[in-house]
Amino acid sequence: MPAIGLGTFGSDHVSAGQIAEAVKGAAKIGYRHFDCAAVYGNEAEIGAALQDVLASGIRREEIWVTSKLWNDKHAEAEVIPAFKQSLADLRLDYL
């Protein structure tokens, strides 16, 4: 796991598109860890950005992506669907 990563929380003052551009820029200068969460509301945009990163020649094996379950997704029936949604939004096969 890389020692330094880019957090993708944008709150209400940074748009999902701006975060996605930050992901692409960070990957370009050497970042390889991206810390995400469904509750941030930007995993789909980050997923599109990650596809651009991978298309640039950076291999998936080089990239470390983390996500988190929000508090309302910890019930047994919610964990797997929430995880699968993050995978789908991030356009990844694994985290």
XYZ file of C-alpha atoms in Angstrom:
95
model
C 0.000 0.000 0.000
C 1.435 3.402 -0.926
C 2.434 5.602 1.997
C 0.654 8.653 0.566
C -2.761 8.755 -1.053
C -5.278 11.230 -2.376
C -8.446 11.642 -0.343
C -11.481 12.208 -2.541
C -13.868 13.880 -0.101
C -15.076 17.079 -1.688
C -17.790 18.139 0.750
C -20.084 20.831 -0.585
C -17.369 23.063 -1.992
C -15.630 20.801 -4.529
C -17.621 19.195 -7.330
C -17.398 15.528 -8.242
C -15.936 16.593 -11.585
C -13.184 18.563 -9.874
C -12.346 15.578 -7.694
C -12.192 13.360 -10.799
C -9.762 15.795 -12.433
C -7.695 15.784 -9.238
C -7.515 11.979 -9.410
C -6.207 12.126 -12.982
C -3.695 14.826 -12.125
C -2.519 13.008 -9.025
C -1.999 9.777 -10.970
C -0.025 11.694 -13.571
C 2.444 12.954 -10.947
C 2.821 9.590 -9.227
C -0.006 9.083 -6.749
C -1.099 5.452 -6.631
C -3.540 5.394 -3.697
C -7.022 6.895 -3.919
C -9.232 6.923 -0.840
C -12.935 6.953 -1.698
C -16.335 6.448 -0.057
C -19.818 6.072 -1.483
C -21.086 8.738 0.907
C -18.842 11.293 -0.817
C -21.187 11.082 -3.807
C -18.422 10.987 -6.400
C -17.430 7.348 -6.912
C -18.977 7.225 -10.403
C -16.929 10.237 -11.518
C -13.820 8.809 -9.891
C -14.488 5.540 -11.709
C -14.516 7.374 -15.033
C -11.285 9.143 -14.065
C -9.670 5.844 -13.096
C -10.552 4.434 -16.501
C -8.700 7.378 -18.069
C -5.759 6.724 -15.740
C -5.660 3.073 -16.779
C -5.967 4.019 -20.453
C -2.892 6.239 -20.016
C -0.764 3.148 -19.417
C -0.765 2.906 -15.646
C -1.517 -0.712 -14.765
C -4.374 -1.612 -12.430
C -1.942 -3.558 -10.254
C -0.134 -0.287 -9.509
C -3.248 1.448 -8.187
C -4.556 1.047 -4.642
C -8.189 2.128 -4.231
C -9.980 2.130 -0.899
C -13.611 2.833 -0.135
C -15.742 2.834 2.974
C -19.175 1.694 4.052
C -21.303 4.463 5.509
C -22.921 3.895 8.894
C -26.286 2.889 7.426
C -24.688 0.071 5.376
C -23.335 -2.100 8.191
C -26.356 -4.389 8.549
C -25.743 -7.893 7.240
C -28.137 -7.403 4.320
C -26.505 -4.106 3.290
C -22.765 -4.819 3.269
C -22.407 -6.855 0.066
C -24.813 -4.716 -2.024
C -23.047 -1.533 -0.896
C -19.655 -3.035 -1.722
C -20.852 -4.163 -5.160
C -22.262 -0.691 -5.829
C -18.903 0.890 -5.020
C -17.167 -1.577 -7.349
C -19.640 -0.766 -10.126
C -19.391 2.994 -9.616
C -15.599 2.880 -9.477
C -15.552 0.589 -12.534
C -13.238 -1.824 -10.763
C -13.135 -5.564 -10.184
C -11.551 -5.264 -6.751
C -10.606 -2.771 -4.050
